[in-house]
Amino acid sequence: MLLAIVFSCKSAKTIGNGEANFKLSTRQLIKENAKQAANFRTLQARLKITYTQKGKSQTHTVSFRAKKDEVLWISATFSVIRALVTPEKVSFYNKLDKTYFDGDYKYLSDLLGTELDFEKVQNLLLGETIYNMTSGDYKATVDEESYIVQPKKQRELFEIFFLLNPSNFKVKSQQISQPKEYRHLQIDYLSYQDVEKQIIPERIKVIAVEASEEMLVELEMKNVSLNEELRFPFKIPSGFKAIEL
């Protein structure tokens, strides 16, 4: 439900580290990162989600489908929980307690402690930077075998950092901090996989901290296939109670 917030099996190969290149300018680095963006029409996968908060963990495996730039869809076993995310809204229902949500992105934004929209959620799942680096003024430095890219002038209310792999220029980690609010969101890409010559995240770790509370979400994307004809069925059952935020 968090990611409302990705079956025919294709062979996928985990991408290892190649030769590092630390000689790129900031402009070249951002350009190389943009070249690596996954290019597909539709994506289908099995998504393993482990959610940990206050010392308690839950693990679920769901079906995940995406139509790039249009819709993200997840469905748990027997459609007990189903979610649909579009550029306009976030919707999900839970048959276990007969509740549903059908509204804007405030739910997801509050959950992760930073303002989200469809593009940001999609980028999070696909290993792209939440904020488009090509439309801002950024600088890059090198530290601990990563490029660190950040705005030349950080915003007053929050700070942004992107760590890029010097071998394939994909995102290793992206971090958004709101010091005054004691909030921190960190998204680590632990591994990527090659699916039909597209670089797709394989394992993602999301850490959201607010004051002394920490939420951890670990994602593992398996059995990924691209560009198949997919359906995105979604209908809130009658008689369900709306979740009030």
Short mmCIF file of N, CA and C in Angstrom, two decimals, residues 70-154:
data_model
loop_
_atom_site.label_atom_id
_atom_site.label_comp_id
_atom_site.label_asym_id
_atom_site.label_seq_id
_atom_site.Cartn_x
_atom_site.Cartn_y
_atom_site.Cartn_z
N GLU A 70 2.07 7.27 -16.94
CA GLU A 70 0.61 7.26 -16.92
C GLU A 70 0.01 6.60 -15.69
N VAL A 71 0.53 5.43 -15.31
CA VAL A 71 -0.12 4.70 -14.22
C VAL A 71 0.85 3.74 -13.55
N LEU A 72 0.72 3.61 -12.21
CA LEU A 72 1.40 2.60 -11.41
C LEU A 72 0.31 1.79 -10.71
N TRP A 73 0.46 0.47 -10.69
CA TRP A 73 -0.61 -0.40 -10.19
C TRP A 73 -0.01 -1.53 -9.39
N ILE A 74 -0.56 -1.82 -8.20
CA ILE A 74 -0.12 -2.99 -7.44
C ILE A 74 -1.34 -3.76 -6.97
N SER A 75 -1.17 -5.07 -6.83
CA SER A 75 -2.25 -5.92 -6.36
C SER A 75 -1.68 -7.05 -5.54
N ALA A 76 -2.16 -7.19 -4.30
CA ALA A 76 -1.74 -8.29 -3.44
C ALA A 76 -2.54 -9.53 -3.81
N THR A 77 -2.20 -10.66 -3.21
CA THR A 77 -2.84 -11.94 -3.50
C THR A 77 -4.35 -11.84 -3.37
N PHE A 78 -5.04 -12.38 -4.36
CA PHE A 78 -6.51 -12.38 -4.41
C PHE A 78 -7.10 -10.97 -4.37
N SER A 79 -6.29 -9.98 -4.78
CA SER A 79 -6.74 -8.59 -4.83
C SER A 79 -7.23 -8.08 -3.47
N VAL A 80 -6.66 -8.63 -2.39
CA VAL A 80 -7.05 -8.19 -1.05
C VAL A 80 -6.74 -6.71 -0.88
N ILE A 81 -5.57 -6.30 -1.36
CA ILE A 81 -5.21 -4.88 -1.38
C ILE A 81 -4.84 -4.53 -2.82
N ARG A 82 -5.40 -3.48 -3.32
CA ARG A 82 -5.08 -3.04 -4.69
C ARG A 82 -4.92 -1.53 -4.69
N ALA A 83 -3.96 -1.05 -5.47
CA ALA A 83 -3.68 0.38 -5.50
C ALA A 83 -3.46 0.84 -6.94
N LEU A 84 -3.85 2.08 -7.19
CA LEU A 84 -3.68 2.70 -8.50
C LEU A 84 -3.18 4.12 -8.30
N VAL A 85 -2.06 4.44 -8.94
CA VAL A 85 -1.48 5.78 -8.85
C VAL A 85 -1.41 6.36 -10.25
N THR A 86 -1.99 7.53 -10.43
CA THR A 86 -1.97 8.23 -11.71
C THR A 86 -1.46 9.65 -11.46
N PRO A 87 -1.18 10.41 -12.52
CA PRO A 87 -0.75 11.79 -12.29
C PRO A 87 -1.78 12.63 -11.54
N GLU A 88 -3.06 12.20 -11.58
CA GLU A 88 -4.11 12.99 -10.94
C GLU A 88 -4.32 12.64 -9.47
N LYS A 89 -4.18 11.34 -9.11
CA LYS A 89 -4.53 10.97 -7.74
C LYS A 89 -3.95 9.62 -7.33
N VAL A 90 -4.12 9.32 -6.04
CA VAL A 90 -3.71 8.07 -5.44
C VAL A 90 -4.97 7.36 -4.94
N SER A 91 -5.13 6.09 -5.28
CA SER A 91 -6.30 5.33 -4.84
C SER A 91 -5.88 3.94 -4.39
N PHE A 92 -6.50 3.45 -3.33
CA PHE A 92 -6.30 2.05 -2.94
C PHE A 92 -7.47 1.59 -2.09
N TYR A 93 -7.63 0.27 -2.00
CA TYR A 93 -8.63 -0.29 -1.09
C TYR A 93 -8.06 -1.53 -0.42
N ASN A 94 -8.64 -1.84 0.74
CA ASN A 94 -8.20 -2.97 1.55
C ASN A 94 -9.44 -3.80 1.92
N LYS A 95 -9.52 -5.00 1.38
CA LYS A 95 -10.68 -5.85 1.64
C LYS A 95 -10.68 -6.41 3.05
N LEU A 96 -9.52 -6.40 3.71
CA LEU A 96 -9.45 -6.97 5.06
C LEU A 96 -10.24 -6.13 6.06
N ASP A 97 -10.16 -4.81 5.93
CA ASP A 97 -10.93 -3.96 6.85
C ASP A 97 -11.99 -3.13 6.13
N LYS A 98 -12.18 -3.40 4.84
CA LYS A 98 -13.21 -2.74 4.03
C LYS A 98 -13.08 -1.21 4.06
N THR A 99 -11.84 -0.76 3.81
CA THR A 99 -11.59 0.67 3.74
C THR A 99 -10.99 1.01 2.38
N TYR A 100 -11.06 2.30 2.04
CA TYR A 100 -10.45 2.75 0.79
C TYR A 100 -9.97 4.18 0.94
N PHE A 101 -9.06 4.56 0.05
CA PHE A 101 -8.62 5.95 -0.05
C PHE A 101 -8.66 6.35 -1.51
N ASP A 102 -9.14 7.54 -1.77
CA ASP A 102 -9.24 8.02 -3.15
C ASP A 102 -9.04 9.54 -3.11
N GLY A 103 -7.78 9.97 -3.28
CA GLY A 103 -7.53 11.39 -3.13
C GLY A 103 -6.20 11.83 -3.70
N ASP A 104 -5.64 12.89 -3.14
CA ASP A 104 -4.44 13.49 -3.70
C ASP A 104 -3.18 12.86 -3.11
N TYR A 105 -2.05 13.51 -3.37
CA TYR A 105 -0.76 12.94 -2.97
C TYR A 105 -0.36 13.29 -1.53
N LYS A 106 -1.23 13.95 -0.79
CA LYS A 106 -0.90 14.30 0.59
C LYS A 106 -0.65 13.05 1.43
N TYR A 107 -1.40 11.99 1.16
CA TYR A 107 -1.23 10.75 1.93
C TYR A 107 0.20 10.23 1.80
N LEU A 108 0.68 10.10 0.57
CA LEU A 108 2.04 9.60 0.36
C LEU A 108 3.08 10.60 0.85
N SER A 109 2.82 11.88 0.65
CA SER A 109 3.76 12.91 1.07
C SER A 109 3.95 12.88 2.59
N ASP A 110 2.85 12.74 3.32
CA ASP A 110 2.94 12.66 4.78
C ASP A 110 3.64 11.38 5.22
N LEU A 111 3.41 10.30 4.49
CA LEU A 111 4.00 9.01 4.84
C LEU A 111 5.52 9.06 4.76
N LEU A 112 6.06 9.70 3.71
CA LEU A 112 7.50 9.74 3.52
C LEU A 112 8.13 11.06 3.96
N GLY A 113 7.31 12.01 4.37
CA GLY A 113 7.87 13.23 4.93
C GLY A 113 8.42 14.21 3.91
N THR A 114 8.03 14.07 2.64
CA THR A 114 8.44 15.03 1.62
C THR A 114 7.36 15.12 0.55
N GLU A 115 7.25 16.27 -0.08
CA GLU A 115 6.18 16.48 -1.06
C GLU A 115 6.40 15.61 -2.29
N LEU A 116 5.38 14.84 -2.65
CA LEU A 116 5.48 13.92 -3.78
C LEU A 116 4.40 14.20 -4.81
N ASP A 117 4.69 13.79 -6.05
CA ASP A 117 3.70 13.76 -7.11
C ASP A 117 3.98 12.49 -7.92
N PHE A 118 3.24 12.30 -9.02
CA PHE A 118 3.38 11.07 -9.78
C PHE A 118 4.81 10.88 -10.30
N GLU A 119 5.38 11.94 -10.86
CA GLU A 119 6.71 11.84 -11.43
C GLU A 119 7.74 11.43 -10.38
N LYS A 120 7.64 12.01 -9.19
CA LYS A 120 8.59 11.69 -8.14
C LYS A 120 8.45 10.24 -7.68
N VAL A 121 7.22 9.76 -7.55
CA VAL A 121 7.01 8.36 -7.14
C VAL A 121 7.55 7.42 -8.21
N GLN A 122 7.27 7.71 -9.47
CA GLN A 122 7.77 6.89 -10.57
C GLN A 122 9.29 6.90 -10.60
N ASN A 123 9.90 8.06 -10.44
CA ASN A 123 11.35 8.15 -10.44
C ASN A 123 11.97 7.37 -9.29
N LEU A 124 11.33 7.43 -8.14
CA LEU A 124 11.82 6.67 -6.98
C LEU A 124 11.91 5.19 -7.31
N LEU A 125 10.87 4.66 -7.94
CA LEU A 125 10.82 3.23 -8.25
C LEU A 125 11.76 2.83 -9.39
N LEU A 126 12.07 3.76 -10.29
CA LEU A 126 12.87 3.44 -11.46
C LEU A 126 14.34 3.83 -11.32
N GLY A 127 14.72 4.35 -10.15
CA GLY A 127 16.12 4.70 -9.95
C GLY A 127 16.52 6.01 -10.61
N GLU A 128 15.56 6.90 -10.79
CA GLU A 128 15.85 8.22 -11.33
C GLU A 128 15.77 9.25 -10.21
N THR A 129 16.47 10.36 -10.36
CA THR A 129 16.45 11.37 -9.32
C THR A 129 15.05 11.96 -9.15
N ILE A 130 14.64 12.17 -7.91
CA ILE A 130 13.31 12.71 -7.63
C ILE A 130 13.14 14.09 -8.25
N TYR A 131 14.20 14.89 -8.20
CA TYR A 131 14.18 16.21 -8.84
C TYR A 131 15.03 16.16 -10.11
N ASN A 132 14.52 16.72 -11.18
CA ASN A 132 15.18 16.68 -12.47
C ASN A 132 16.44 17.55 -12.45
N MET A 133 17.60 16.91 -12.59
CA MET A 133 18.86 17.65 -12.52
C MET A 133 19.10 18.52 -13.76
N THR A 134 18.45 18.20 -14.87
CA THR A 134 18.67 18.97 -16.09
C THR A 134 18.00 20.33 -16.05
N SER A 135 17.08 20.53 -15.11
CA SER A 135 16.36 21.80 -15.04
C SER A 135 16.80 22.66 -13.87
N GLY A 136 17.92 22.29 -13.23
CA GLY A 136 18.40 23.08 -12.11
C GLY A 136 19.87 23.42 -12.26
N ASP A 137 20.40 24.12 -11.27
CA ASP A 137 21.80 24.54 -11.27
C ASP A 137 22.52 23.72 -10.20
N TYR A 138 23.30 22.73 -10.63
CA TYR A 138 23.91 21.78 -9.70
C TYR A 138 25.43 21.81 -9.78
N LYS A 139 26.05 21.29 -8.73
CA LYS A 139 27.49 21.11 -8.70
C LYS A 139 27.79 19.68 -8.26
N ALA A 140 28.95 19.16 -8.68
CA ALA A 140 29.31 17.78 -8.36
C ALA A 140 30.68 17.74 -7.71
N THR A 141 30.81 16.87 -6.72
CA THR A 141 32.09 16.59 -6.07
C THR A 141 32.26 15.09 -5.99
N VAL A 142 33.45 14.64 -5.62
CA VAL A 142 33.72 13.20 -5.51
C VAL A 142 34.04 12.88 -4.06
N ASP A 143 33.41 11.83 -3.54
CA ASP A 143 33.67 11.40 -2.16
C ASP A 143 33.35 9.92 -2.02
N GLU A 144 34.28 9.16 -1.47
CA GLU A 144 34.08 7.73 -1.21
C GLU A 144 33.55 6.98 -2.43
N GLU A 145 34.23 7.19 -3.55
CA GLU A 145 33.94 6.46 -4.79
C GLU A 145 32.54 6.71 -5.35
N SER A 146 32.01 7.90 -5.11
CA SER A 146 30.73 8.30 -5.69
C SER A 146 30.82 9.76 -6.10
N TYR A 147 30.07 10.11 -7.13
CA TYR A 147 29.83 11.52 -7.42
C TYR A 147 28.71 11.99 -6.48
N ILE A 148 28.90 13.14 -5.85
CA ILE A 148 27.84 13.74 -5.05
C ILE A 148 27.36 14.99 -5.78
N VAL A 149 26.09 14.97 -6.17
CA VAL A 149 25.52 16.09 -6.92
C VAL A 149 24.51 16.79 -6.02
N GLN A 150 24.61 18.10 -5.94
CA GLN A 150 23.70 18.88 -5.11
C GLN A 150 23.50 20.25 -5.74
N PRO A 151 22.39 20.92 -5.42
CA PRO A 151 22.18 22.28 -5.94
C PRO A 151 23.31 23.21 -5.51
N LYS A 152 23.70 24.11 -6.38
CA LYS A 152 24.73 25.08 -6.00
C LYS A 152 24.27 25.91 -4.81
N LYS A 153 22.99 26.15 -4.76
CA LYS A 153 22.40 26.84 -3.61
C LYS A 153 21.26 25.99 -3.07
N GLN A 154 21.46 25.40 -1.89
CA GLN A 154 20.42 24.57 -1.30
C GLN A 154 19.21 25.41 -0.93
#
